[in-house]
């Protein structure tokens, strides 16, 4: 059994997963409300909160799994990318737990976790597949031929899709994090009410979302405060559909180019209802099979870190004691 810890951003997460990919527990403590008043994640506050919660989350994950540390064979932890202080808390906790029992430690690339979230039970995807990962910090489409690694086919040149949701929500005067709020508000709006650009830069599979955000800003300015407030649901629905359309357009091109029949979504934005519905329609139209993980496996979680650790290189004790966290991975 694998005990995994994830603290790359503002969620403190621990999970217990078997080598076969069965999730025994997936504990998450979200710090969302703590950062809401600042309109975004404050790194120092996130680190301190992780420090307070890490032990409790590990205890929760073990208890929910009906396990003790005696049952754990390896420890997995997110090494990066993410907020350096936040990462260090999880990494230190994982090192301490592993070292005390002389267990091997598997350092995990957070993005690899998002890519392989769909390889968990009960319906694991098998390579080859194409995966669209859209989160608050990253947006890319990747090909997976074997689950220990992934090849990036295209990525965002500026903002991530989740960032576009969060910044858009701020322009519309909504709360933080913006994605879920825009998603909810969009249900009462008309996605074709307002025109927003679908930017598809270059000839490859890259994304760009910064122009879309600017066009929302101008649109709100042109409408004026009162009309923009009255049409908030239409603005949210139209803006959301521009993001989803751009993501789906690249996903469709990637699947056609790579000639695969299996498709997965990952990352916090994969929780978006317009993207999920659009991906389902797309896959049905092109005859591909789609894996959309449950929302708890799309947003940050430790089960996906354990999933990736099944395919990673374990480091034996004491080799990992001087392992460092990395805000960016090469
Ligand atoms: O993967 P994640 O939990 O953390 C990162 O690794 O960044 O992604 C967080 C992002 C945030 O930008 C949040 O607004 C977005 O995912 N998000 C959503 C939804 N739920 C979360 N975006 C659109 N619709 C949602 N339902
Ligand atoms: Zn993430």
GROMACS .gro file of C-alpha atoms and ligand atoms in nm:
model
  357
    1UNK     CA    1   0.000   0.000   0.000
    2UNK     CA    2   0.106   0.353  -0.079
    3UNK     CA    3   0.062   0.653   0.151
    4UNK     CA    4   0.067   0.972  -0.057
    5UNK     CA    5   0.091   1.336   0.051
    6UNK     CA    6   0.016   1.640  -0.168
    7UNK     CA    7   0.066   2.003  -0.058
    8UNK     CA    8   0.169   2.185  -0.377
    9UNK     CA    9  -0.083   2.470  -0.351
   10UNK     CA   10  -0.370   2.538  -0.109
   11UNK     CA   11  -0.514   2.191  -0.046
   12UNK     CA   12  -0.366   1.966   0.222
   13UNK     CA   13  -0.412   1.610   0.094
   14UNK     CA   14  -0.327   1.255   0.200
   15UNK     CA   15  -0.440   0.925   0.052
   16UNK     CA   16  -0.394   0.551   0.079
   17UNK     CA   17  -0.396   0.360  -0.251
   18UNK     CA   18  -0.306  -0.002  -0.329
   19UNK     CA   19  -0.047  -0.105  -0.587
   20UNK     CA   20  -0.337  -0.213  -0.809
   21UNK     CA   21  -0.476   0.141  -0.801
   22UNK     CA   22  -0.762   0.085  -0.561
   23UNK     CA   23  -0.837   0.401  -0.358
   24UNK     CA   24  -0.868   0.314   0.011
   25UNK     CA   25  -0.894   0.678   0.118
   26UNK     CA   26  -0.853   1.025  -0.033
   27UNK     CA   27  -0.856   1.294   0.238
   28UNK     CA   28  -0.858   1.662   0.140
   29UNK     CA   29  -0.863   1.979   0.353
   30UNK     CA   30  -0.926   2.274   0.126
   31UNK     CA   31  -0.793   2.613   0.233
   32UNK     CA   32  -1.015   2.798  -0.018
   33UNK     CA   33  -1.199   3.010   0.238
   34UNK     CA   34  -0.877   3.106   0.411
   35UNK     CA   35  -0.747   3.273   0.094
   36UNK     CA   36  -1.079   3.405  -0.038
   37UNK     CA   37  -1.051   3.748   0.122
   38UNK     CA   38  -0.719   3.804  -0.059
   39UNK     CA   39  -0.864   3.701  -0.397
   40UNK     CA   40  -0.597   3.433  -0.446
   41UNK     CA   41  -0.362   3.196  -0.268
   42UNK     CA   42  -0.120   3.365  -0.025
   43UNK     CA   43   0.186   3.135  -0.026
   44UNK     CA   44   0.298   3.200   0.332
   45UNK     CA   45  -0.051   3.141   0.471
   46UNK     CA   46  -0.077   2.820   0.267
   47UNK     CA   47   0.254   2.685   0.406
   48UNK     CA   48   0.155   2.757   0.765
   49UNK     CA   49  -0.183   2.592   0.721
   50UNK     CA   50  -0.022   2.282   0.565
   51UNK     CA   51   0.205   2.263   0.868
   52UNK     CA   52  -0.096   2.267   1.101
   53UNK     CA   53  -0.293   2.011   0.900
   54UNK     CA   54  -0.043   1.762   0.756
   55UNK     CA   55  -0.038   1.525   1.054
   56UNK     CA   56  -0.417   1.526   1.089
   57UNK     CA   57  -0.467   1.455   0.718
   58UNK     CA   58  -0.228   1.159   0.727
   59UNK     CA   59  -0.410   1.025   1.035
   60UNK     CA   60  -0.745   1.074   0.857
   61UNK     CA   61  -0.627   0.897   0.542
   62UNK     CA   62  -0.498   0.601   0.742
   63UNK     CA   63  -0.812   0.579   0.955
   64UNK     CA   64  -1.049   0.597   0.656
   65UNK     CA   65  -0.843   0.323   0.489
   66UNK     CA   66  -0.867   0.109   0.803
   67UNK     CA   67  -0.488   0.099   0.802
   68UNK     CA   68  -0.192   0.192   1.019
   69UNK     CA   69   0.163   0.287   0.921
   70UNK     CA   70   0.244  -0.085   0.963
   71UNK     CA   71   0.047  -0.152   0.644
   72UNK     CA   72   0.230   0.106   0.433
   73UNK     CA   73   0.500  -0.019   0.194
   74UNK     CA   74   0.601   0.308   0.035
   75UNK     CA   75   0.545   0.679   0.080
   76UNK     CA   76   0.475   0.909  -0.216
   77UNK     CA   77   0.492   1.286  -0.216
   78UNK     CA   78   0.459   1.576  -0.460
   79UNK     CA   79   0.805   1.721  -0.524
   80UNK     CA   80   0.689   1.998  -0.760
   81UNK     CA   81   0.582   2.205  -0.941
   82UNK     CA   82   0.405   2.434  -0.697
   83UNK     CA   83   0.459   2.685  -0.417
   84UNK     CA   84   0.799   2.609  -0.271
   85UNK     CA   85   0.708   2.661   0.095
   86UNK     CA   86   0.391   2.456   0.057
   87UNK     CA   87   0.577   2.173  -0.118
   88UNK     CA   88   0.845   2.166   0.154
   89UNK     CA   89   0.588   2.097   0.426
   90UNK     CA   90   0.455   1.787   0.246
   91UNK     CA   91   0.801   1.671   0.147
   92UNK     CA   92   0.934   1.703   0.503
   93UNK     CA   93   0.633   1.517   0.645
   94UNK     CA   94   0.674   1.238   0.389
   95UNK     CA   95   1.048   1.209   0.456
   96UNK     CA   96   0.990   1.188   0.831
   97UNK     CA   97   0.722   0.917   0.801
   98UNK     CA   98   0.927   0.716   0.552
   99UNK     CA   99   1.259   0.752   0.738
  100UNK     CA  100   1.111   0.651   1.074
  101UNK     CA  101   1.016   0.315   0.919
  102UNK     CA  102   1.300   0.290   0.669
  103UNK     CA  103   1.043   0.287   0.387
  104UNK     CA  104   1.121   0.386   0.028
  105UNK     CA  105   0.999   0.728  -0.089
  106UNK     CA  106   0.869   0.813  -0.437
  107UNK     CA  107   0.899   1.181  -0.537
  108UNK     CA  108   0.617   1.266  -0.779
  109UNK     CA  109   0.566   1.532  -1.046
  110UNK     CA  110   0.229   1.692  -0.960
  111UNK     CA  111   0.136   1.714  -1.330
  112UNK     CA  112   0.210   1.344  -1.380
  113UNK     CA  113  -0.050   1.291  -1.107
  114UNK     CA  114  -0.314   1.483  -1.305
  115UNK     CA  115  -0.220   1.288  -1.621
  116UNK     CA  116  -0.263   0.944  -1.460
  117UNK     CA  117  -0.563   1.016  -1.231
  118UNK     CA  118  -0.776   0.808  -1.471
  119UNK     CA  119  -0.552   0.501  -1.425
  120UNK     CA  120  -0.706   0.446  -1.078
  121UNK     CA  121  -0.976   0.184  -1.012
  122UNK     CA  122  -1.258   0.101  -1.069
  123UNK     CA  123  -1.227   0.168  -1.446
  124UNK     CA  124  -0.860   0.235  -1.521
  125UNK     CA  125  -0.766   0.381  -1.857
  126UNK     CA  126  -0.486   0.206  -2.042
  127UNK     CA  127  -0.231   0.362  -2.276
  128UNK     CA  128  -0.202   0.475  -2.541
  129UNK     CA  129  -0.421   0.777  -2.462
  130UNK     CA  130  -0.432   1.152  -2.498
  131UNK     CA  131  -0.490   1.357  -2.185
  132UNK     CA  132  -0.605   1.718  -2.151
  133UNK     CA  133  -0.484   1.865  -1.822
  134UNK     CA  134  -0.626   2.206  -1.730
  135UNK     CA  135  -0.563   2.344  -1.383
  136UNK     CA  136  -0.500   2.672  -1.206
  137UNK     CA  137  -0.132   2.678  -1.295
  138UNK     CA  138  -0.101   2.459  -1.607
  139UNK     CA  139  -0.282   2.374  -1.927
  140UNK     CA  140  -0.153   2.118  -2.174
  141UNK     CA  141  -0.243   1.822  -2.388
  142UNK     CA  142  -0.021   1.515  -2.356
  143UNK     CA  143   0.023   1.170  -2.503
  144UNK     CA  144   0.075   0.871  -2.275
  145UNK     CA  145   0.230   0.554  -2.417
  146UNK     CA  146   0.327   0.405  -2.087
  147UNK     CA  147   0.209   0.542  -1.755
  148UNK     CA  148   0.552   0.625  -1.608
  149UNK     CA  149   0.580   0.931  -1.830
  150UNK     CA  150   0.395   1.163  -2.068
  151UNK     CA  151   0.486   1.366  -2.376
  152UNK     CA  152   0.349   1.721  -2.392
  153UNK     CA  153   0.199   1.790  -2.737
  154UNK     CA  154   0.097   2.150  -2.674
  155UNK     CA  155   0.059   2.387  -2.380
  156UNK     CA  156  -0.056   2.732  -2.288
  157UNK     CA  157   0.167   3.018  -2.397
  158UNK     CA  158   0.033   3.251  -2.126
  159UNK     CA  159  -0.248   3.197  -1.872
  160UNK     CA  160  -0.369   2.855  -1.764
  161UNK     CA  161  -0.738   2.775  -1.823
  162UNK     CA  162  -0.808   2.778  -1.448
  163UNK     CA  163  -0.636   3.114  -1.423
  164UNK     CA  164  -0.865   3.240  -1.700
  165UNK     CA  165  -1.164   3.125  -1.493
  166UNK     CA  166  -1.026   3.284  -1.175
  167UNK     CA  167  -0.933   3.615  -1.338
  168UNK     CA  168  -1.263   3.624  -1.529
  169UNK     CA  169  -1.452   3.570  -1.204
  170UNK     CA  170  -1.265   3.862  -1.049
  171UNK     CA  171  -1.358   4.087  -1.344
  172UNK     CA  172  -1.722   3.984  -1.296
  173UNK     CA  173  -1.701   4.063  -0.925
  174UNK     CA  174  -1.742   3.700  -0.817
  175UNK     CA  175  -1.544   3.521  -0.544
  176UNK     CA  176  -1.237   3.299  -0.537
  177UNK     CA  177  -1.166   3.038  -0.668
  178UNK     CA  178  -1.360   3.154  -0.971
  179UNK     CA  179  -1.400   2.830  -1.167
  180UNK     CA  180  -1.674   2.664  -0.962
  181UNK     CA  181  -1.859   2.999  -0.920
  182UNK     CA  182  -1.855   3.075  -1.294
  183UNK     CA  183  -1.965   2.716  -1.360
  184UNK     CA  184  -2.266   2.752  -1.127
  185UNK     CA  185  -2.364   3.099  -1.253
  186UNK     CA  186  -2.331   2.988  -1.617
  187UNK     CA  187  -2.617   2.740  -1.572
  188UNK     CA  188  -2.859   3.037  -1.561
  189UNK     CA  189  -2.702   3.210  -1.860
  190UNK     CA  190  -2.704   3.186  -2.240
  191UNK     CA  191  -2.366   3.072  -2.374
  192UNK     CA  192  -2.434   3.230  -2.715
  193UNK     CA  193  -2.546   3.567  -2.576
  194UNK     CA  194  -2.206   3.733  -2.610
  195UNK     CA  195  -1.918   3.674  -2.850
  196UNK     CA  196  -1.573   3.593  -2.712
  197UNK     CA  197  -1.263   3.496  -2.913
  198UNK     CA  198  -1.148   3.132  -2.933
  199UNK     CA  199  -0.776   3.182  -2.960
  200UNK     CA  200  -0.580   2.891  -3.113
  201UNK     CA  201  -0.223   3.023  -3.153
  202UNK     CA  202   0.019   2.886  -3.414
  203UNK     CA  203   0.000   2.566  -3.620
  204UNK     CA  204   0.059   2.331  -3.329
  205UNK     CA  205  -0.148   2.238  -3.026
  206UNK     CA  206  -0.071   2.533  -2.800
  207UNK     CA  207  -0.327   2.739  -2.608
  208UNK     CA  208  -0.362   3.106  -2.521
  209UNK     CA  209  -0.609   3.257  -2.274
  210UNK     CA  210  -0.476   3.603  -2.193
  211UNK     CA  211  -0.657   3.771  -2.486
  212UNK     CA  212  -0.987   3.619  -2.378
  213UNK     CA  213  -0.952   3.766  -2.030
  214UNK     CA  214  -0.878   4.110  -2.179
  215UNK     CA  215  -1.182   4.087  -2.404
  216UNK     CA  216  -1.401   4.012  -2.102
  217UNK     CA  217  -1.258   4.318  -1.929
  218UNK     CA  218  -1.344   4.541  -2.228
  219UNK     CA  219  -1.686   4.386  -2.267
  220UNK     CA  220  -1.774   4.456  -1.904
  221UNK     CA  221  -1.646   4.812  -1.943
  222UNK     CA  222  -1.854   4.865  -2.261
  223UNK     CA  223  -2.170   4.731  -2.103
  224UNK     CA  224  -2.134   4.953  -1.800
  225UNK     CA  225  -2.156   4.849  -1.439
  226UNK     CA  226  -2.533   4.807  -1.418
  227UNK     CA  227  -2.589   4.614  -1.740
  228UNK     CA  228  -2.283   4.396  -1.675
  229UNK     CA  229  -2.426   4.307  -1.334
  230UNK     CA  230  -2.768   4.228  -1.486
  231UNK     CA  231  -2.612   4.010  -1.754
  232UNK     CA  232  -2.363   3.835  -1.526
  233UNK     CA  233  -2.502   3.488  -1.597
  234UNK     CA  234  -2.484   3.543  -1.976
  235UNK     CA  235  -2.130   3.680  -1.942
  236UNK     CA  236  -2.026   3.380  -1.730
  237UNK     CA  237  -2.185   3.127  -1.969
  238UNK     CA  238  -2.037   3.291  -2.283
  239UNK     CA  239  -1.692   3.330  -2.128
  240UNK     CA  240  -1.695   2.971  -1.999
  241UNK     CA  241  -1.793   2.836  -2.336
  242UNK     CA  242  -1.505   3.024  -2.504
  243UNK     CA  243  -1.259   2.853  -2.266
  244UNK     CA  244  -1.419   2.510  -2.308
  245UNK     CA  245  -1.432   2.545  -2.690
  246UNK     CA  246  -1.061   2.632  -2.712
  247UNK     CA  247  -0.967   2.336  -2.492
  248UNK     CA  248  -1.190   2.099  -2.690
  249UNK     CA  249  -1.063   2.222  -3.027
  250UNK     CA  250  -0.704   2.133  -2.931
  251UNK     CA  251  -0.814   1.805  -2.776
  252UNK     CA  252  -0.987   1.707  -3.100
  253UNK     CA  253  -0.679   1.801  -3.307
  254UNK     CA  254  -0.453   1.606  -3.071
  255UNK     CA  255  -0.666   1.292  -3.087
  256UNK     CA  256  -0.681   1.310  -3.468
  257UNK     CA  257  -0.308   1.372  -3.499
  258UNK     CA  258  -0.209   1.095  -3.256
  259UNK     CA  259  -0.463   0.844  -3.384
  260UNK     CA  260  -0.560   0.720  -3.038
  261UNK     CA  261  -0.903   0.600  -2.928
  262UNK     CA  262  -0.877   0.676  -2.558
  263UNK     CA  263  -0.904   1.021  -2.405
  264UNK     CA  264  -0.873   1.144  -2.045
  265UNK     CA  265  -0.939   1.475  -1.871
  266UNK     CA  266  -0.748   1.595  -1.565
  267UNK     CA  267  -0.690   1.903  -1.348
  268UNK     CA  268  -0.929   2.131  -1.162
  269UNK     CA  269  -1.089   2.269  -1.479
  270UNK     CA  270  -1.190   1.912  -1.573
  271UNK     CA  271  -1.453   1.960  -1.301
  272UNK     CA  272  -1.622   2.216  -1.528
  273UNK     CA  273  -1.963   2.100  -1.645
  274UNK     CA  274  -1.942   2.265  -1.991
  275UNK     CA  275  -1.601   2.106  -2.055
  276UNK     CA  276  -1.717   1.764  -1.935
  277UNK     CA  277  -2.033   1.775  -2.147
  278UNK     CA  278  -1.839   1.906  -2.448
  279UNK     CA  279  -1.574   1.635  -2.416
  280UNK     CA  280  -1.841   1.368  -2.398
  281UNK     CA  281  -2.011   1.499  -2.713
  282UNK     CA  282  -1.674   1.528  -2.890
  283UNK     CA  283  -1.568   1.173  -2.805
  284UNK     CA  284  -1.901   1.033  -2.910
  285UNK     CA  285  -1.877   1.219  -3.242
  286UNK     CA  286  -1.522   1.096  -3.319
  287UNK     CA  287  -1.569   0.746  -3.180
  288UNK     CA  288  -1.324   0.774  -2.890
  289UNK     CA  289  -1.378   0.660  -2.533
  290UNK     CA  290  -1.358   0.928  -2.263
  291UNK     CA  291  -1.242   0.900  -1.902
  292UNK     CA  292  -1.353   1.191  -1.682
  293UNK     CA  293  -1.240   1.125  -1.325
  294UNK     CA  294  -1.480   1.211  -1.042
  295UNK     CA  295  -1.435   1.575  -0.939
  296UNK     CA  296  -1.237   1.481  -0.625
  297UNK     CA  297  -0.975   1.326  -0.855
  298UNK     CA  298  -0.970   1.627  -1.095
  299UNK     CA  299  -0.893   1.901  -0.841
  300UNK     CA  300  -0.577   1.859  -0.636
  301UNK     CA  301  -0.570   1.536  -0.436
  302UNK     CA  302  -0.322   1.280  -0.304
  303UNK     CA  303  -0.479   0.971  -0.466
  304UNK     CA  304  -0.348   1.089  -0.806
  305UNK     CA  305  -0.002   1.131  -0.650
  306UNK     CA  306  -0.019   0.771  -0.533
  307UNK     CA  307  -0.139   0.673  -0.882
  308UNK     CA  308   0.172   0.828  -1.036
  309UNK     CA  309   0.396   0.678  -0.765
  310UNK     CA  310   0.297   0.328  -0.881
  311UNK     CA  311   0.488   0.398  -1.200
  312UNK     CA  312   0.775   0.604  -1.053
  313UNK     CA  313   1.120   0.516  -0.920
  314UNK     CA  314   1.123   0.461  -0.542
  315UNK     CA  315   1.427   0.603  -0.361
  316UNK     CA  316   1.559   0.377  -0.083
  317UNK     CA  317   1.632   0.503   0.270
  318UNK     CA  318   1.836   0.717   0.337
  319UNK     CA  319   1.886   0.843  -0.018
  320UNK     CA  320   1.584   1.074  -0.007
  321UNK     CA  321   1.677   1.267   0.306
  322UNK     CA  322   1.849   1.543   0.109
  323UNK     CA  323   1.587   1.549  -0.167
  324UNK     CA  324   1.469   1.904  -0.239
  325UNK     CA  325   1.130   2.037  -0.346
  326UNK     CA  326   1.119   2.216  -0.682
  327UNK     CA  327   0.887   2.508  -0.765
  328UNK     CA  328   0.941   2.415  -1.132
  329UNK     CA  329   1.045   2.079  -1.271
  330UNK     CA  330   1.278   2.050  -1.568
  331LIG     O1  331  -0.586   2.119  -1.029
  331LIG     P1  332  -0.627   2.224  -0.935
  331LIG     O2  333  -0.714   2.186  -0.818
  331LIG     O3  334  -0.502   2.299  -0.876
  331LIG     C1  335  -0.389   2.329  -0.955
  331LIG     O4  336  -0.302   2.240  -0.969
  331LIG     O5  337  -0.387   2.444  -1.005
  331LIG     O6  338  -0.700   2.338  -1.021
  331LIG     C2  339  -0.753   2.454  -0.962
  331LIG     C3  340  -0.822   2.536  -1.072
  331LIG     C4  341  -0.868   2.673  -1.024
  331LIG     O7  342  -0.826   2.769  -1.119
  331LIG     C5  343  -1.020   2.660  -1.023
  331LIG     O8  344  -1.088   2.782  -1.050
  331LIG     C6  345  -1.043   2.559  -1.134
  331LIG     O9  346  -0.937   2.467  -1.120
  331LIG     N1  347  -1.172   2.491  -1.122
  331LIG     C7  348  -1.272   2.503  -1.212
  331LIG     C8  349  -1.381   2.428  -1.161
  331LIG     N2  350  -1.343   2.372  -1.043
  331LIG     C9  351  -1.215   2.412  -1.021
  331LIG     N3  352  -1.278   2.570  -1.327
  331LIG    C10  353  -1.394   2.564  -1.396
  331LIG     N4  354  -1.502   2.497  -1.355
  331LIG    C11  355  -1.502   2.427  -1.238
  331LIG     N5  356  -1.612   2.361  -1.198
  332LIG    ZN1  357  -0.312   2.051  -0.970
   0.00000   0.00000   0.00000
